[in-house]
C-alpha cells in the first residue's frame, strides 16, 4: 500500500494520528493479505508464491519506512516550534497565552514521540506474521 497522496499535517495531532491509522492498514490486514497472496494447493501452478510474497514484503517495507519518516519529520518540526516558544518564553515570562501554547506543543511532541513506540510494536507484529 502506497502512502496517501495528501501531505500529512503535523499541526493537528488528531489529523496526524488519522493519517498514520490509514497508513497502517497494510499492517492491520497482514493476515488477510497473506491468506489471499499465498496460493492454495489448487492454484500452486498458476501463481508464483515467491514473487507475490516478495511484493508483499516490499509493500510492507515501504509502508514502514514511509511512516517512520513522517513521524520523525513531524517530531523534528514540532521540536523546532517548542524551541522557538521556549526562546520567546524566556523573553516574556509573564505571557500566559505563550505558556499555554508552549505546554500544548510540548504535549503534542510527547505524543508524537510515543508514536515511534507504537510504530515499533506494529512493525514487529507484522514481521512476525509475515515470517
PDB file of C-alpha atoms in Angstrom:
ATOM      1  CA  UNK A   1       0.000   0.000   0.000  1.00  0.00           C
ATOM      2  CA  UNK A   2       1.477   3.305  -1.021  1.00  0.00           C
ATOM      3  CA  UNK A   3       1.355   6.353   1.177  1.00  0.00           C
ATOM      4  CA  UNK A   4      -1.680   8.539   0.644  1.00  0.00           C
ATOM      5  CA  UNK A   5      -1.041  11.360  -1.786  1.00  0.00           C
ATOM      6  CA  UNK A   6      -2.009  14.143   0.597  1.00  0.00           C
ATOM      7  CA  UNK A   7       0.772  15.593   2.705  1.00  0.00           C
ATOM      8  CA  UNK A   8       0.500  14.957   6.413  1.00  0.00           C
ATOM      9  CA  UNK A   9      -0.124  17.918   8.655  1.00  0.00           C
ATOM     10  CA  UNK A  10       1.915  17.994  11.833  1.00  0.00           C
ATOM     11  CA  UNK A  11      -0.082  20.903  13.237  1.00  0.00           C
ATOM     12  CA  UNK A  12      -3.148  18.936  14.324  1.00  0.00           C
ATOM     13  CA  UNK A  13      -2.318  15.799  16.294  1.00  0.00           C
ATOM     14  CA  UNK A  14      -5.705  14.181  15.627  1.00  0.00           C
ATOM     15  CA  UNK A  15      -5.173  14.596  11.880  1.00  0.00           C
ATOM     16  CA  UNK A  16      -1.629  13.226  12.239  1.00  0.00           C
ATOM     17  CA  UNK A  17      -2.951  10.147  14.080  1.00  0.00           C
ATOM     18  CA  UNK A  18      -5.678   9.576  11.498  1.00  0.00           C
ATOM     19  CA  UNK A  19      -3.097   9.743   8.722  1.00  0.00           C
ATOM     20  CA  UNK A  20      -0.989   7.098  10.486  1.00  0.00           C
ATOM     21  CA  UNK A  21      -4.065   4.933  11.067  1.00  0.00           C
ATOM     22  CA  UNK A  22      -4.812   4.931   7.342  1.00  0.00           C
ATOM     23  CA  UNK A  23      -1.178   4.166   6.531  1.00  0.00           C
ATOM     24  CA  UNK A  24      -1.199   1.230   8.983  1.00  0.00           C
ATOM     25  CA  UNK A  25      -3.953  -0.527   7.046  1.00  0.00           C
ATOM     26  CA  UNK A  26      -1.466  -2.913   5.430  1.00  0.00           C
ATOM     27  CA  UNK A  27      -0.238  -3.970   8.866  1.00  0.00           C
ATOM     28  CA  UNK A  28      -3.767  -4.372  10.198  1.00  0.00           C
ATOM     29  CA  UNK A  29      -4.653  -6.609   7.269  1.00  0.00           C
ATOM     30  CA  UNK A  30      -1.430  -8.626   7.076  1.00  0.00           C
ATOM     31  CA  UNK A  31      -3.093 -11.973   7.860  1.00  0.00           C
ATOM     32  CA  UNK A  32      -5.736 -11.355   5.199  1.00  0.00           C
ATOM     33  CA  UNK A  33      -3.037 -10.320   2.725  1.00  0.00           C
ATOM     34  CA  UNK A  34      -1.097 -13.498   3.374  1.00  0.00           C
ATOM     35  CA  UNK A  35      -4.214 -15.635   3.038  1.00  0.00           C
ATOM     36  CA  UNK A  36      -5.054 -14.071  -0.316  1.00  0.00           C
ATOM     37  CA  UNK A  37      -1.447 -13.967  -1.534  1.00  0.00           C
ATOM     38  CA  UNK A  38      -0.220 -17.486  -0.828  1.00  0.00           C
ATOM     39  CA  UNK A  39      -1.942 -19.884  -3.220  1.00  0.00           C
ATOM     40  CA  UNK A  40      -3.866 -22.931  -2.090  1.00  0.00           C
ATOM     41  CA  UNK A  41      -2.911 -26.368  -3.418  1.00  0.00           C
ATOM     42  CA  UNK A  42      -5.239 -25.992  -6.429  1.00  0.00           C
ATOM     43  CA  UNK A  43      -3.597 -22.718  -7.533  1.00  0.00           C
ATOM     44  CA  UNK A  44       0.062 -23.554  -6.859  1.00  0.00           C
ATOM     45  CA  UNK A  45       0.974 -23.799 -10.552  1.00  0.00           C
ATOM     46  CA  UNK A  46      -0.944 -20.649 -11.556  1.00  0.00           C
ATOM     47  CA  UNK A  47       0.551 -18.163  -9.080  1.00  0.00           C
ATOM     48  CA  UNK A  48       4.197 -17.525  -8.236  1.00  0.00           C
ATOM     49  CA  UNK A  49       4.009 -17.596  -4.446  1.00  0.00           C
ATOM     50  CA  UNK A  50       7.609 -16.440  -4.068  1.00  0.00           C
ATOM     51  CA  UNK A  51       7.039 -13.375  -6.218  1.00  0.00           C
ATOM     52  CA  UNK A  52       3.780 -12.410  -4.505  1.00  0.00           C
ATOM     53  CA  UNK A  53       5.425 -12.865  -1.110  1.00  0.00           C
ATOM     54  CA  UNK A  54       8.331 -10.624  -2.179  1.00  0.00           C
ATOM     55  CA  UNK A  55       5.850  -7.996  -3.365  1.00  0.00           C
ATOM     56  CA  UNK A  56       4.048  -8.108  -0.030  1.00  0.00           C
ATOM     57  CA  UNK A  57       7.405  -7.823   1.751  1.00  0.00           C
ATOM     58  CA  UNK A  58       8.338  -4.771  -0.368  1.00  0.00           C
ATOM     59  CA  UNK A  59       4.960  -3.139   0.291  1.00  0.00           C
ATOM     60  CA  UNK A  60       5.388  -3.675   3.998  1.00  0.00           C
ATOM     61  CA  UNK A  61       8.943  -2.295   3.957  1.00  0.00           C
ATOM     62  CA  UNK A  62       7.825   0.789   2.018  1.00  0.00           C
ATOM     63  CA  UNK A  63       4.912   1.397   4.389  1.00  0.00           C
ATOM     64  CA  UNK A  64       7.128   1.101   7.466  1.00  0.00           C
ATOM     65  CA  UNK A  65       9.792   3.380   6.014  1.00  0.00           C
ATOM     66  CA  UNK A  66       7.227   5.985   4.953  1.00  0.00           C
ATOM     67  CA  UNK A  67       5.525   6.059   8.345  1.00  0.00           C
ATOM     68  CA  UNK A  68       8.810   6.295  10.229  1.00  0.00           C
ATOM     69  CA  UNK A  69       9.923   9.189   8.015  1.00  0.00           C
ATOM     70  CA  UNK A  70       6.627  11.016   8.519  1.00  0.00           C
ATOM     71  CA  UNK A  71       6.713  10.541  12.292  1.00  0.00           C
ATOM     72  CA  UNK A  72      10.325  11.708  12.561  1.00  0.00           C
ATOM     73  CA  UNK A  73       9.654  14.726  10.323  1.00  0.00           C
ATOM     74  CA  UNK A  74       6.702  15.771  12.477  1.00  0.00           C
ATOM     75  CA  UNK A  75       8.755  15.289  15.648  1.00  0.00           C
ATOM     76  CA  UNK A  76      11.503  17.497  14.197  1.00  0.00           C
ATOM     77  CA  UNK A  77       9.005  20.143  13.088  1.00  0.00           C
ATOM     78  CA  UNK A  78       7.262  20.199  16.468  1.00  0.00           C
ATOM     79  CA  UNK A  79      10.619  20.267  18.275  1.00  0.00           C
ATOM     80  CA  UNK A  80      11.531  23.411  16.347  1.00  0.00           C
ATOM     81  CA  UNK A  81       8.222  25.012  17.363  1.00  0.00           C
ATOM     82  CA  UNK A  82       8.822  24.093  21.021  1.00  0.00           C
ATOM     83  CA  UNK A  83      12.346  25.508  20.871  1.00  0.00           C
ATOM     84  CA  UNK A  84      11.070  28.771  19.389  1.00  0.00           C
ATOM     85  CA  UNK A  85       8.326  29.046  22.000  1.00  0.00           C
ATOM     86  CA  UNK A  86      10.835  28.405  24.800  1.00  0.00           C
ATOM     87  CA  UNK A  87      13.039  31.207  23.496  1.00  0.00           C
ATOM     88  CA  UNK A  88      10.036  33.542  23.343  1.00  0.00           C
ATOM     89  CA  UNK A  89       9.019  32.443  26.839  1.00  0.00           C
ATOM     90  CA  UNK A  90      12.462  33.443  28.164  1.00  0.00           C
ATOM     91  CA  UNK A  91      11.856  36.967  26.869  1.00  0.00           C
ATOM     92  CA  UNK A  92       8.246  37.250  28.044  1.00  0.00           C
ATOM     93  CA  UNK A  93       7.970  35.466  31.399  1.00  0.00           C
ATOM     94  CA  UNK A  94       4.520  36.905  32.179  1.00  0.00           C
ATOM     95  CA  UNK A  95       2.802  35.901  28.910  1.00  0.00           C
ATOM     96  CA  UNK A  96       0.216  33.316  29.989  1.00  0.00           C
ATOM     97  CA  UNK A  97      -1.004  32.660  26.435  1.00  0.00           C
ATOM     98  CA  UNK A  98       2.547  31.898  25.357  1.00  0.00           C
ATOM     99  CA  UNK A  99       2.959  29.489  28.284  1.00  0.00           C
ATOM    100  CA  UNK A 100      -0.266  27.681  27.301  1.00  0.00           C
ATOM    101  CA  UNK A 101       0.894  27.405  23.698  1.00  0.00           C
ATOM    102  CA  UNK A 102       4.266  26.066  24.833  1.00  0.00           C
ATOM    103  CA  UNK A 103       2.616  23.417  27.043  1.00  0.00           C
ATOM    104  CA  UNK A 104       0.297  22.418  24.211  1.00  0.00           C
ATOM    105  CA  UNK A 105       3.202  21.973  21.791  1.00  0.00           C
ATOM    106  CA  UNK A 106       5.248  20.052  24.379  1.00  0.00           C
ATOM    107  CA  UNK A 107       2.340  17.665  24.916  1.00  0.00           C
ATOM    108  CA  UNK A 108       1.934  17.186  21.172  1.00  0.00           C
ATOM    109  CA  UNK A 109       5.668  16.486  20.880  1.00  0.00           C
ATOM    110  CA  UNK A 110       5.493  13.798  23.588  1.00  0.00           C
ATOM    111  CA  UNK A 111       2.501  12.180  21.867  1.00  0.00           C
ATOM    112  CA  UNK A 112       4.321  12.163  18.538  1.00  0.00           C
ATOM    113  CA  UNK A 113       7.378  10.624  20.158  1.00  0.00           C
ATOM    114  CA  UNK A 114       5.177   7.903  21.632  1.00  0.00           C
ATOM    115  CA  UNK A 115       4.013   7.096  18.076  1.00  0.00           C
ATOM    116  CA  UNK A 116       7.538   5.817  17.404  1.00  0.00           C
ATOM    117  CA  UNK A 117       6.938   3.176  20.107  1.00  0.00           C
ATOM    118  CA  UNK A 118       3.552   2.316  18.626  1.00  0.00           C
ATOM    119  CA  UNK A 119       5.202   2.017  15.232  1.00  0.00           C
ATOM    120  CA  UNK A 120       7.790  -0.390  16.599  1.00  0.00           C
ATOM    121  CA  UNK A 121       5.077  -2.642  18.059  1.00  0.00           C
ATOM    122  CA  UNK A 122       3.030  -2.578  14.841  1.00  0.00           C
ATOM    123  CA  UNK A 123       6.099  -3.363  12.731  1.00  0.00           C
ATOM    124  CA  UNK A 124       7.234  -6.219  14.986  1.00  0.00           C
ATOM    125  CA  UNK A 125       3.796  -7.787  14.884  1.00  0.00           C
ATOM    126  CA  UNK A 126       3.659  -7.590  11.089  1.00  0.00           C
ATOM    127  CA  UNK A 127       7.111  -9.082  10.633  1.00  0.00           C
ATOM    128  CA  UNK A 128       6.286 -11.972  12.965  1.00  0.00           C
ATOM    129  CA  UNK A 129       3.139 -12.740  10.987  1.00  0.00           C
ATOM    130  CA  UNK A 130       4.971 -12.461   7.669  1.00  0.00           C
ATOM    131  CA  UNK A 131       7.749 -14.772   8.855  1.00  0.00           C
TER     132      UNK A 131
END
